[in-house]
Coordinates of C-alpha atoms in Angstrom, one line a residue:
Chain A
M180 CA 193.6 -49.0 -77.7
I181 CA 193.9 -52.5 -76.2
A182 CA 194.3 -52.4 -72.4
G183 CA 197.9 -52.5 -71.1
I184 CA 199.5 -50.9 -74.2
R185 CA 200.7 -47.4 -73.8
R186 CA 201.6 -44.7 -76.3
V187 CA 205.2 -43.6 -76.0
G188 CA 205.6 -41.3 -79.1
P189 CA 203.6 -39.9 -82.0
V190 CA 203.7 -43.2 -83.9
E191 CA 205.1 -45.5 -81.2
W192 CA 203.3 -47.8 -78.8
E193 CA 204.7 -50.1 -76.1
I194 CA 203.7 -53.4 -74.6
P195 CA 205.5 -53.3 -71.3
V196 CA 207.3 -56.3 -69.8
G197 CA 204.7 -58.2 -67.7
F198 CA 201.9 -57.8 -70.2
I199 CA 202.1 -61.6 -70.4
E200 CA 204.1 -63.8 -68.2
G201 CA 207.6 -64.5 -69.3
M202 CA 208.3 -61.4 -71.4
R203 CA 212.0 -60.7 -71.4
V204 CA 211.9 -57.4 -73.2
P205 CA 209.2 -54.9 -74.1
G206 CA 207.4 -54.9 -77.4
T207 CA 207.0 -51.8 -79.7
F208 CA 204.4 -51.1 -82.4
Y209 CA 204.9 -48.3 -84.9
L210 CA 201.4 -47.1 -85.7
S211 CA 199.5 -43.9 -86.4
E212 CA 196.4 -43.2 -84.4
S213 CA 194.1 -44.5 -87.2
L214 CA 196.2 -47.6 -87.8
A215 CA 196.3 -48.3 -84.0
A216 CA 192.5 -48.4 -84.1
T217 CA 192.7 -51.4 -86.4
L218 CA 195.3 -53.3 -84.3
E219 CA 194.1 -56.8 -83.4
E220 CA 194.4 -58.4 -80.0
G221 CA 195.8 -61.5 -81.7
A222 CA 198.7 -59.4 -83.1
V223 CA 199.4 -57.9 -79.7
R224 CA 199.5 -61.3 -78.1
Q225 CA 201.8 -62.7 -80.8
L226 CA 204.3 -59.8 -80.3
A227 CA 204.2 -60.3 -76.6
N228 CA 204.8 -64.0 -77.2
V229 CA 207.9 -63.2 -79.3
A230 CA 209.2 -61.1 -76.4
T231 CA 209.3 -64.2 -74.2
M232 CA 211.8 -66.1 -76.5
P233 CA 215.3 -66.9 -75.2
G234 CA 218.1 -64.5 -76.0
I235 CA 215.9 -61.8 -77.6
V236 CA 217.8 -58.5 -77.8
G237 CA 216.4 -55.0 -77.3
R238 CA 212.7 -55.2 -78.1
A239 CA 210.2 -57.2 -80.0
L240 CA 209.2 -54.9 -82.9
A241 CA 206.1 -54.6 -85.1
M242 CA 205.9 -52.4 -88.2
P243 CA 202.8 -50.4 -89.1
D244 CA 201.5 -53.1 -91.5
V245 CA 201.3 -55.5 -88.5
H246 CA 198.6 -58.1 -88.4
W247 CA 197.6 -61.3 -86.7
G248 CA 199.5 -64.2 -88.3
Y249 CA 200.9 -67.4 -86.6
G250 CA 204.0 -67.6 -84.5
F251 CA 205.3 -64.0 -85.0
P252 CA 202.7 -61.5 -86.1
I253 CA 203.1 -60.4 -89.7
G254 CA 205.2 -57.2 -89.7
G255 CA 207.2 -58.6 -86.7
V256 CA 211.0 -58.1 -86.2
A257 CA 213.1 -59.7 -83.5
A258 CA 216.9 -60.1 -83.1
F259 CA 218.5 -62.8 -81.0
G260 CA 222.1 -63.0 -79.6
Q261 CA 224.3 -65.5 -81.2
E262 CA 225.5 -67.0 -77.9
N263 CA 222.2 -67.3 -76.0
G264 CA 219.5 -66.7 -78.7
V265 CA 217.3 -68.9 -80.9
I266 CA 216.1 -69.3 -84.4
S267 CA 212.5 -70.0 -85.2
P268 CA 210.7 -70.8 -88.5
G269 CA 207.7 -69.1 -86.8
G270 CA 209.7 -65.8 -87.3
V271 CA 210.2 -66.5 -91.0
G272 CA 207.0 -68.2 -92.2
F273 CA 206.3 -70.8 -94.9
D274 CA 207.1 -68.5 -97.8
I275 CA 210.8 -68.2 -97.2
N276 CA 212.3 -65.1 -98.9
C277 CA 209.0 -63.9 -100.2
G278 CA 210.1 -60.6 -101.5
V279 CA 209.8 -57.9 -104.1
R280 CA 211.9 -56.3 -106.8
L281 CA 211.6 -53.3 -109.0
I282 CA 212.9 -53.1 -112.6
A283 CA 213.2 -49.8 -114.5
T284 CA 212.6 -49.4 -118.2
P285 CA 213.6 -46.6 -120.6
L286 CA 209.9 -46.0 -121.4
T287 CA 207.8 -43.2 -120.1
V288 CA 204.1 -43.1 -119.7
H289 CA 203.8 -41.5 -123.2
D290 CA 205.4 -44.5 -124.9
L291 CA 202.8 -47.0 -123.7
G292 CA 200.2 -48.2 -126.2
K293 CA 197.4 -50.5 -125.2
M294 CA 198.1 -51.8 -121.7
K295 CA 195.8 -54.7 -122.3
E296 CA 198.0 -56.2 -124.9
L297 CA 201.1 -55.9 -122.7
V298 CA 199.3 -57.4 -119.7
N299 CA 198.0 -60.3 -121.9
A300 CA 201.6 -60.9 -123.2
L301 CA 203.0 -60.9 -119.6
F302 CA 200.2 -63.2 -118.4
S303 CA 200.7 -65.8 -121.2
T304 CA 204.5 -65.7 -120.7
V305 CA 204.9 -65.8 -116.9
P306 CA 203.4 -69.0 -115.3
T307 CA 200.8 -67.7 -112.9
G308 CA 198.4 -69.4 -110.4
V309 CA 198.2 -72.7 -108.7
G310 CA 199.7 -75.6 -110.7
A311 CA 201.4 -73.4 -113.3
Q312 CA 204.7 -74.7 -114.5
R313 CA 207.5 -73.2 -116.6
T314 CA 208.5 -75.0 -119.9
G315 CA 212.0 -76.2 -119.5
R316 CA 212.1 -78.1 -116.2
L317 CA 215.2 -77.9 -114.1
S318 CA 217.6 -80.7 -113.8
G319 CA 218.7 -82.0 -110.3
T320 CA 222.1 -80.4 -110.9
E321 CA 220.6 -77.1 -111.8
L322 CA 218.4 -77.1 -108.7
E323 CA 221.4 -77.9 -106.5
A324 CA 223.2 -74.9 -108.0
I325 CA 220.2 -72.7 -107.4
L326 CA 220.1 -73.7 -103.8
A327 CA 223.8 -72.9 -103.3
T328 CA 224.1 -69.7 -105.4
G329 CA 220.6 -68.2 -105.9
A330 CA 220.3 -65.3 -108.4
S331 CA 223.9 -65.9 -109.6
W332 CA 222.9 -69.2 -111.1
A333 CA 220.1 -67.6 -112.9
V334 CA 222.3 -64.8 -114.4
E335 CA 225.0 -67.3 -115.4
A336 CA 222.3 -69.4 -117.1
G337 CA 221.3 -66.5 -119.2
F338 CA 218.3 -65.2 -117.1
G339 CA 219.8 -61.8 -116.4
I340 CA 222.7 -59.4 -116.5
P341 CA 225.6 -59.2 -114.0
G342 CA 224.4 -55.8 -112.7
D343 CA 221.3 -57.6 -111.3
I344 CA 223.3 -59.4 -108.7
I345 CA 224.8 -56.1 -107.3
R346 CA 221.2 -54.7 -106.8
C347 CA 219.9 -57.7 -104.8
E348 CA 219.9 -57.8 -101.0
E349 CA 222.7 -60.3 -100.0
G350 CA 223.8 -60.2 -103.7
G351 CA 220.9 -62.6 -104.3
C352 CA 222.7 -65.4 -102.4
M353 CA 222.6 -66.1 -98.7
E354 CA 225.8 -67.2 -97.1
G355 CA 225.6 -70.4 -95.1
A356 CA 223.1 -72.2 -97.4
L357 CA 223.2 -76.0 -96.9
P358 CA 221.5 -77.6 -99.9
E359 CA 222.1 -81.0 -98.4
E360 CA 219.6 -80.0 -95.6
V361 CA 216.8 -79.4 -98.1
S362 CA 214.6 -82.6 -98.2
Q363 CA 213.8 -84.6 -101.3
K364 CA 210.2 -83.6 -100.9
A365 CA 211.1 -79.9 -101.0
R366 CA 213.2 -80.6 -104.1
Q367 CA 210.4 -82.4 -105.8
R368 CA 208.1 -79.4 -105.2
G369 CA 210.8 -77.0 -106.3
M370 CA 211.8 -78.7 -109.5
P371 CA 208.8 -77.8 -111.7
Q372 CA 208.0 -74.4 -110.0
S373 CA 211.2 -72.5 -110.6
G374 CA 210.2 -69.3 -112.5
T375 CA 206.6 -69.3 -111.5
L376 CA 204.7 -66.5 -109.8
G377 CA 202.3 -68.4 -107.6
S378 CA 199.0 -67.1 -106.4
G379 CA 197.4 -65.2 -103.5
N380 CA 199.0 -61.7 -103.1
H381 CA 201.8 -62.4 -105.5
F382 CA 201.9 -60.4 -108.6
L383 CA 203.8 -58.8 -111.5
E384 CA 202.8 -55.2 -112.0
V385 CA 203.5 -52.5 -114.6
Q386 CA 203.8 -49.2 -112.9
V387 CA 204.5 -45.6 -113.5
V388 CA 206.6 -43.3 -111.3
A389 CA 203.9 -40.9 -110.4
E390 CA 205.8 -38.8 -107.9
V391 CA 209.4 -38.2 -106.9
I392 CA 209.8 -37.1 -103.4
D393 CA 213.6 -37.3 -103.0
E394 CA 215.3 -36.3 -106.3
E395 CA 218.8 -37.2 -105.2
A396 CA 218.0 -40.7 -104.0
A397 CA 215.7 -41.4 -107.0
A398 CA 218.5 -40.4 -109.4
A399 CA 220.9 -42.7 -107.6
F400 CA 218.4 -45.5 -107.6
G401 CA 217.8 -45.0 -111.3
V402 CA 214.2 -43.8 -111.4
A403 CA 212.6 -40.6 -112.6
R404 CA 209.1 -39.1 -112.8
D405 CA 206.8 -40.6 -115.6
Q406 CA 209.2 -43.6 -116.0
I407 CA 207.6 -47.0 -116.6
C408 CA 208.8 -49.8 -114.2
F409 CA 207.7 -53.2 -113.3
M410 CA 207.5 -54.9 -110.0
V411 CA 207.7 -58.6 -109.1
H412 CA 206.3 -60.0 -105.8
C413 CA 206.8 -63.7 -105.1
G414 CA 208.8 -66.2 -103.0
S415 CA 210.3 -69.7 -102.8
R416 CA 207.1 -71.5 -103.9
G417 CA 206.5 -75.1 -102.8
L418 CA 210.2 -75.7 -102.0
G419 CA 210.2 -73.0 -99.3
H420 CA 206.8 -74.1 -98.0
Q421 CA 208.1 -77.7 -97.6
V422 CA 211.4 -76.5 -95.9
C423 CA 209.3 -74.7 -93.3
T424 CA 206.9 -77.7 -92.9
D425 CA 209.9 -80.1 -92.5
Y426 CA 211.8 -77.9 -90.0
L427 CA 208.8 -77.0 -87.8
K428 CA 209.0 -80.6 -86.7
V429 CA 212.7 -80.6 -86.2
L430 CA 212.6 -77.4 -84.2
E431 CA 209.7 -78.6 -82.2
A432 CA 211.7 -81.6 -81.1
A433 CA 214.6 -79.2 -80.3
T434 CA 212.3 -77.0 -78.2
K435 CA 211.6 -80.0 -76.0
K436 CA 215.2 -81.3 -76.1
Y437 CA 216.6 -78.0 -74.9
G438 CA 213.8 -77.4 -72.4
I439 CA 212.6 -74.1 -74.0
M440 CA 209.2 -72.9 -72.7
L441 CA 207.0 -71.2 -75.3
P442 CA 203.5 -69.7 -75.3
D443 CA 202.8 -70.8 -78.9
R444 CA 203.8 -74.1 -80.5
Q445 CA 204.4 -72.3 -83.8
L446 CA 207.3 -70.4 -82.2
A447 CA 209.2 -73.8 -82.0
C448 CA 212.9 -72.8 -82.0
A449 CA 216.4 -74.0 -81.2
P450 CA 219.5 -72.4 -79.6
L451 CA 221.6 -70.7 -82.4
T452 CA 224.5 -72.8 -81.2
S453 CA 222.7 -76.1 -81.8
K454 CA 222.9 -78.5 -84.7
E455 CA 219.2 -78.1 -85.3
A456 CA 219.6 -74.4 -85.7
E457 CA 222.5 -74.9 -88.1
R458 CA 220.4 -77.3 -90.2
Y459 CA 217.3 -75.0 -90.3
F460 CA 219.4 -71.9 -91.1
G461 CA 221.2 -73.8 -93.9
A462 CA 217.9 -75.1 -95.4
M463 CA 216.2 -71.8 -95.0
A464 CA 219.1 -69.9 -96.7
A465 CA 219.0 -72.5 -99.6
A466 CA 215.2 -71.8 -100.0
A467 CA 215.9 -68.1 -99.9
N468 CA 218.4 -68.6 -102.8
Y469 CA 215.7 -70.5 -104.7
A470 CA 213.4 -67.5 -104.2
W471 CA 216.1 -65.1 -105.6
A472 CA 216.6 -67.3 -108.6
N473 CA 212.8 -67.5 -109.0
R474 CA 212.4 -63.7 -109.1
Q475 CA 215.4 -63.4 -111.5
I476 CA 213.8 -65.9 -114.0
I477 CA 210.5 -64.1 -113.8
T478 CA 212.3 -60.8 -114.4
H479 CA 214.0 -62.3 -117.5
M480 CA 210.6 -63.4 -118.9
A481 CA 209.1 -60.0 -118.3
R482 CA 212.2 -58.2 -119.9
E483 CA 211.8 -60.4 -123.0
V484 CA 208.1 -59.4 -123.2
F485 CA 209.0 -55.7 -122.9
S486 CA 211.8 -56.0 -125.3
K487 CA 209.6 -57.6 -128.0
H488 CA 206.6 -55.3 -127.3
F489 CA 208.5 -52.0 -127.3
G490 CA 211.6 -52.8 -129.3
I491 CA 213.9 -51.9 -126.4
E492 CA 217.1 -53.6 -125.4
Y493 CA 217.2 -56.1 -122.5
E494 CA 220.1 -54.2 -120.9
E495 CA 218.0 -51.0 -120.8
M496 CA 215.9 -52.5 -118.0
P497 CA 218.2 -52.5 -114.9
L498 CA 217.1 -53.9 -111.6
V499 CA 216.5 -51.0 -109.1
Y500 CA 216.7 -53.4 -106.1
D501 CA 215.4 -56.7 -104.7
V502 CA 214.4 -57.1 -101.1
A503 CA 213.4 -60.1 -99.0
H504 CA 210.6 -59.7 -96.5
N505 CA 210.3 -63.2 -94.9
V506 CA 213.8 -64.2 -93.7
A507 CA 216.2 -64.7 -90.8
K508 CA 219.7 -63.5 -91.2
F509 CA 223.0 -63.0 -89.3
E510 CA 223.8 -59.3 -89.1
E511 CA 226.0 -57.1 -87.0
H512 CA 224.2 -54.3 -85.0
H513 CA 225.1 -51.8 -82.3
V514 CA 223.3 -52.7 -79.1
E515 CA 223.8 -50.5 -76.1
G516 CA 227.2 -49.3 -77.4
R517 CA 228.4 -52.8 -78.3
R518 CA 228.8 -54.4 -81.7
M519 CA 226.8 -57.7 -81.6
R520 CA 226.3 -60.4 -84.1
L521 CA 222.6 -61.1 -84.1
C522 CA 220.1 -63.4 -85.9
V523 CA 217.5 -60.9 -87.1
H524 CA 214.1 -62.4 -88.0
R525 CA 211.9 -60.4 -90.3
K526 CA 208.5 -61.8 -91.0
G527 CA 206.6 -59.5 -93.2
A528 CA 209.2 -56.8 -92.7
T529 CA 212.0 -55.4 -94.9
R530 CA 215.6 -54.7 -94.3
A531 CA 216.3 -50.9 -94.5
F532 CA 220.0 -50.4 -94.0
G533 CA 221.1 -46.8 -93.7
P534 CA 223.9 -44.9 -95.5
G535 CA 227.4 -46.2 -95.0
S536 CA 226.4 -49.8 -94.5
S537 CA 228.8 -52.2 -96.2
D538 CA 225.9 -54.5 -97.1
I539 CA 224.5 -52.2 -99.7
P540 CA 225.8 -51.4 -103.2
Q541 CA 228.8 -49.1 -103.1
T542 CA 227.2 -46.6 -105.5
L543 CA 224.4 -46.2 -103.1
A544 CA 226.5 -46.0 -99.9
S545 CA 225.8 -42.3 -99.3
I546 CA 222.1 -42.6 -99.9
G547 CA 221.0 -45.8 -98.1
Q548 CA 219.5 -49.1 -99.2
P549 CA 216.6 -48.9 -101.6
V550 CA 213.4 -50.3 -99.9
I551 CA 210.5 -51.5 -102.0
I552 CA 207.0 -51.5 -100.6
P553 CA 204.4 -53.1 -102.8
G554 CA 200.9 -51.7 -102.6
S555 CA 197.9 -54.0 -102.7
M556 CA 196.2 -54.4 -106.1
G557 CA 195.2 -51.0 -107.4
S558 CA 197.0 -49.0 -104.8
S559 CA 200.3 -47.1 -104.7
S560 CA 203.7 -48.8 -104.3
F561 CA 206.7 -47.0 -102.8
L562 CA 210.4 -46.7 -103.2
L563 CA 212.1 -45.7 -99.9
K564 CA 215.6 -45.5 -98.6
G565 CA 217.0 -47.0 -95.4
T566 CA 218.2 -44.8 -92.5
A567 CA 220.6 -44.6 -89.7
N568 CA 217.6 -44.2 -87.4
A569 CA 216.4 -47.7 -88.4
M570 CA 219.8 -49.1 -87.7
E571 CA 219.5 -47.7 -84.1
R572 CA 215.9 -48.5 -83.4
T573 CA 214.7 -51.5 -85.5
F574 CA 217.8 -53.4 -86.4
G575 CA 217.6 -51.7 -89.8
S576 CA 214.0 -52.8 -90.5
T577 CA 210.9 -51.2 -91.9
C578 CA 207.4 -52.3 -93.1
H579 CA 206.8 -54.7 -96.1
G580 CA 203.4 -53.7 -97.6
A581 CA 199.9 -52.7 -97.0
G582 CA 198.8 -55.3 -94.5
R583 CA 195.3 -56.9 -94.6
V584 CA 192.4 -55.6 -92.6
S585 CA 189.8 -58.1 -93.8
S586 CA 189.8 -61.8 -94.2
R587 CA 189.9 -63.6 -97.6
S588 CA 186.6 -65.4 -96.9
K589 CA 184.8 -62.1 -96.0
A590 CA 186.2 -60.5 -99.2
K591 CA 185.1 -63.4 -101.4
K592 CA 181.6 -63.3 -99.8
N593 CA 181.1 -59.6 -99.9
L594 CA 183.0 -58.5 -103.0
D595 CA 182.6 -59.3 -106.7
G596 CA 185.9 -59.7 -108.6
S597 CA 184.4 -58.8 -111.9
I598 CA 183.0 -55.5 -110.5
I599 CA 186.4 -54.7 -108.9
K600 CA 188.1 -55.4 -112.2
E601 CA 185.8 -53.0 -114.0
M602 CA 186.3 -50.3 -111.4
L603 CA 190.0 -50.6 -111.7
A604 CA 189.7 -50.5 -115.5
K605 CA 187.9 -47.2 -115.1
R606 CA 190.9 -45.9 -113.1
G607 CA 193.2 -47.0 -116.0
I608 CA 194.4 -50.2 -114.3
V609 CA 194.2 -53.5 -116.3
V610 CA 194.0 -56.6 -114.2
K611 CA 194.5 -60.1 -115.6
A612 CA 194.1 -62.9 -113.0
T613 CA 193.4 -66.7 -113.2
S614 CA 189.9 -66.0 -111.7
N615 CA 187.6 -63.3 -110.4
A616 CA 187.7 -64.9 -106.9
V617 CA 191.5 -64.0 -106.7
I618 CA 190.6 -60.4 -107.6
A619 CA 187.9 -60.3 -104.9
E620 CA 190.3 -61.7 -102.2
E621 CA 193.0 -59.2 -103.1
A622 CA 190.7 -56.2 -103.6
P623 CA 192.1 -52.8 -102.6
E624 CA 189.5 -52.4 -99.8
V625 CA 190.7 -55.5 -97.8
Y626 CA 194.1 -53.8 -97.2
K627 CA 195.3 -50.9 -95.1
P628 CA 196.2 -48.0 -97.5
S629 CA 199.8 -48.5 -98.4
S630 CA 200.3 -44.7 -98.3
E631 CA 199.3 -44.7 -94.6
V632 CA 201.7 -47.5 -93.7
V633 CA 204.5 -45.8 -95.5
A634 CA 203.7 -42.4 -93.9
V635 CA 204.3 -44.0 -90.5
V636 CA 207.7 -45.4 -91.3
H637 CA 208.6 -42.1 -92.9
Q638 CA 207.5 -40.2 -89.8
A639 CA 209.2 -42.6 -87.5
G640 CA 212.4 -42.2 -89.6
L641 CA 212.7 -45.9 -90.2
S642 CA 212.9 -45.3 -94.0
M643 CA 212.3 -42.2 -96.0
E644 CA 210.0 -41.8 -99.1
V645 CA 211.9 -41.5 -102.4
A646 CA 209.2 -42.1 -105.0
R647 CA 205.6 -43.2 -105.4
L648 CA 204.6 -45.6 -108.1
E649 CA 201.1 -46.2 -109.4
P650 CA 199.8 -49.4 -111.1
L651 CA 198.9 -49.5 -114.8
G652 CA 198.7 -53.3 -115.4
V653 CA 198.7 -56.3 -113.0
I654 CA 198.9 -60.1 -113.5
K655 CA 197.9 -62.3 -110.6
G656 CA 197.5 -66.0 -109.8
Chain B
M189 CA 178.4 -78.5 -90.9
P190 CA 181.5 -80.6 -90.3
F191 CA 183.7 -77.5 -90.5
Q192 CA 183.3 -73.8 -90.4
E193 CA 185.6 -70.9 -91.3
L194 CA 186.5 -68.6 -88.5
D195 CA 187.6 -65.0 -89.0
H196 CA 191.3 -64.6 -89.5
T197 CA 192.8 -61.5 -91.2
A198 CA 195.7 -62.9 -93.2
D199 CA 195.3 -66.6 -93.4
V200 CA 192.5 -69.2 -93.2
L201 CA 191.3 -70.6 -89.9
I202 CA 188.9 -73.4 -89.8
R203 CA 187.1 -75.3 -86.9
V204 CA 186.4 -78.9 -87.6
N205 CA 184.0 -81.1 -85.6
A206 CA 183.5 -84.9 -85.7
P207 CA 182.2 -87.7 -83.5
D208 CA 185.5 -89.5 -83.4
I209 CA 189.2 -89.0 -84.2
P210 CA 189.4 -90.8 -87.6
S211 CA 186.4 -88.8 -88.8
L212 CA 187.9 -85.6 -87.5
F213 CA 190.9 -86.3 -89.7
T214 CA 188.7 -87.1 -92.6
E215 CA 186.7 -83.8 -92.2
A216 CA 190.0 -81.9 -91.8
A217 CA 191.4 -83.3 -95.0
T218 CA 188.2 -82.7 -97.0
A219 CA 187.9 -79.2 -95.6
M220 CA 191.5 -78.5 -96.7
F221 CA 190.7 -79.5 -100.3
S222 CA 187.4 -77.7 -100.3
L223 CA 189.3 -74.5 -99.5
I224 CA 191.7 -75.2 -102.4
T225 CA 188.9 -75.6 -104.9
S226 CA 185.1 -76.2 -105.0
N227 CA 185.4 -78.3 -108.2
R228 CA 186.2 -81.7 -106.9
N229 CA 185.4 -85.2 -108.3
D230 CA 186.3 -88.7 -107.4
D231 CA 187.7 -90.0 -110.7
G232 CA 189.1 -93.2 -109.2
I233 CA 192.6 -91.9 -108.6
V234 CA 193.8 -93.3 -105.3
R235 CA 196.8 -92.5 -103.0
R236 CA 197.5 -94.2 -99.7
V237 CA 199.2 -92.5 -96.7
S238 CA 200.7 -94.3 -93.7
L239 CA 202.2 -92.4 -90.8
E240 CA 203.3 -92.7 -87.2
G241 CA 203.2 -89.9 -84.7
E242 CA 203.5 -89.4 -80.9
S243 CA 200.2 -87.6 -80.5
N244 CA 197.0 -87.0 -82.5
E245 CA 198.1 -83.5 -83.2
D246 CA 201.4 -84.6 -84.6
L247 CA 199.6 -87.2 -86.8
L248 CA 197.1 -84.6 -88.0
Y249 CA 199.9 -82.1 -88.9
D250 CA 201.8 -84.8 -90.8
F251 CA 198.7 -86.2 -92.5
L252 CA 197.6 -82.8 -93.9
A253 CA 201.2 -81.9 -94.9
E254 CA 201.5 -85.2 -96.7
L255 CA 198.3 -84.8 -98.6
L256 CA 199.3 -81.3 -99.6
F257 CA 202.7 -82.7 -100.8
I258 CA 201.1 -85.5 -102.8
A259 CA 198.5 -83.3 -104.3
E260 CA 201.2 -80.8 -105.5
V261 CA 203.8 -83.2 -106.9
D262 CA 201.3 -85.6 -108.4
R263 CA 199.1 -82.7 -109.6
L264 CA 195.9 -84.1 -107.9
I265 CA 192.8 -82.8 -106.1
F266 CA 191.4 -85.1 -103.5
S267 CA 187.7 -85.2 -102.8
A268 CA 187.2 -88.2 -100.5
V269 CA 189.5 -89.4 -97.7
T270 CA 189.1 -92.4 -95.3
V271 CA 191.2 -92.7 -92.2
E272 CA 192.0 -95.5 -89.8
I273 CA 194.0 -94.8 -86.6
S274 CA 195.3 -97.4 -84.2
E275 CA 197.6 -96.4 -81.3
N276 CA 200.2 -94.2 -83.0
S277 CA 199.7 -95.2 -86.6
L278 CA 197.5 -93.7 -89.3
H279 CA 196.5 -95.4 -92.5
A280 CA 194.5 -93.3 -95.0
V281 CA 193.1 -93.7 -98.5
A282 CA 192.6 -90.5 -100.5
R283 CA 190.6 -90.5 -103.7
G284 CA 190.3 -87.7 -106.3
E285 CA 191.1 -86.5 -109.8
V286 CA 193.9 -85.0 -111.8
F287 CA 194.4 -81.3 -111.4
E288 CA 193.4 -79.4 -114.6
P289 CA 194.4 -75.8 -114.9
A290 CA 191.3 -74.8 -116.8
R291 CA 188.8 -76.6 -114.6
H292 CA 190.5 -75.7 -111.4
A293 CA 191.3 -72.1 -112.4
G294 CA 191.5 -69.8 -109.4
A295 CA 192.4 -72.6 -106.9
M296 CA 193.7 -71.3 -103.6
E297 CA 197.3 -72.3 -102.8
I298 CA 197.9 -73.5 -99.2
K299 CA 201.5 -72.8 -98.3
G300 CA 201.4 -74.7 -95.0
I301 CA 199.7 -75.9 -91.9
S302 CA 200.4 -74.0 -88.7
Y303 CA 201.0 -75.5 -85.3
S304 CA 199.3 -72.3 -83.8
G305 CA 196.3 -73.3 -81.8
M306 CA 196.1 -76.9 -83.2
N307 CA 194.8 -78.7 -80.1
I308 CA 192.3 -81.5 -80.4
R309 CA 189.6 -81.1 -77.8
E310 CA 187.1 -83.6 -76.6
G311 CA 183.6 -82.5 -75.8
K312 CA 180.3 -84.0 -75.1
D313 CA 179.5 -84.2 -78.9
G314 CA 182.8 -85.6 -80.0
Y315 CA 186.0 -83.9 -81.0
Q316 CA 187.0 -80.4 -82.2
V317 CA 190.1 -78.9 -83.6
D318 CA 191.0 -75.4 -85.1
I319 CA 193.5 -75.5 -88.0
L320 CA 195.3 -72.4 -89.4
F321 CA 196.4 -72.6 -93.0
D322 CA 199.0 -70.1 -94.4
V323 CA 197.6 -69.2 -97.8

């Protein structure tokens, strides 16, 4: 282990105050022994940097899929007090409200015919990869409505069913969105990209529920063993990227204006009470709404494909849940016996609210929030439930995915996408991507095993396993 | 080699070297588009960029962000970029071609340019900068 970090529990490691100059709180990593062996110095330094930020409450936290990013480490969580804290785009990232959703179908593994045909139909229907656009471009008025109301706009426009909204984090619409703070440039990028999957690690995957670990929770969430589901992983596309690009500059100016000292320029931030913070939050929330509408439109396209392919009704494919894993939000949490309103940043981390929370669907109040952890291509994905323990220890947060262990350039150099595709096909997984290079970059071996990451959050009690899903067909940009 | 890719787990980190500041900007821009796709031609399509900034780092960030923006909304891939810088102003000409989904299949999407570690350093052989792209 990296010098200066100490183990404080079976899956808990601490960076003490003083590890770097200016730390206001300690940092905590949730890692197993074997995951700790892959921890990068860059990620440790970045978590320590976060701990220096003004108004940080409790601890700077990192989930077991932590890795070296920019600004916050990926897998980083930090909460800031409303009166004396800050907001930073470095704690959210460029892909605002990158997230994942799981949709159930009435099919079981025995109803499936040739997966290749289904995957081809999904690939030709859902715009995928760089430069892909959806037919039926948005009007300026429609984009405005999306920025203000998110998934609700999509459902009202015929891209879903009312039940979808209830099963989205925040009801698929962040309060406090200020569309007027989203630049013309961001709008220009967002206009043709609504309802597109994007590229990189984003995907649409057909999955089977291979194992149910918690029967009661699985039944409440609406999944059962052998059931066919599909999962959508994407974010706010160029619109969100541009909002981050625009506001990094605004917040950097604010950092200087308010005399905030930071160890990394990418942590540029503004006091939550400032005009700059209000503007960034408003634009970020609007971009988050765009992402929810985006996932909703993709869901609609995939439902139509399933409907046509299998002769099943659209309404027979309910949304299990939709989570955001790159976002900052105002939430109330108990801190040292006090109820506090905090700005919680989750960058590559998922909200995991426990039973009784008023922010989760009423029908799931006794169970906890569904948490969706996508696997890397070819590996298991998981459905988990939020816990009271997460509320106490991590501001109701858990991991978000597998976490990379090897760079894209190394993967492209050392791995052959066509061979990986064949190997996955032998395991019964059909992959359709815009190129073999994308398959090599996202190969299963460049990620930490998702099962190991999930085992840590389960052991730490940050979220508990409900079901394991295995991939059958994947489309990727 | 005007630029090299350094190891970074999640994103793409490059190191760019050039004898002077305008060529550092040129190399950074061409490196960015070579990361996006290796199929690049100059088909005579031209876009001009003019910017002002308080420091060379600010100018570089804005310049790369502006090229990414133009490339995305105008659906272009740039292959050649010339840059002039005087005091705090930048004037650049970017040349390239129209993005074609079939020919540019598998292109990498750059989500943004990070401020992390972007410091232009002067050495005995010229200038050097590390740029981290979120991809």
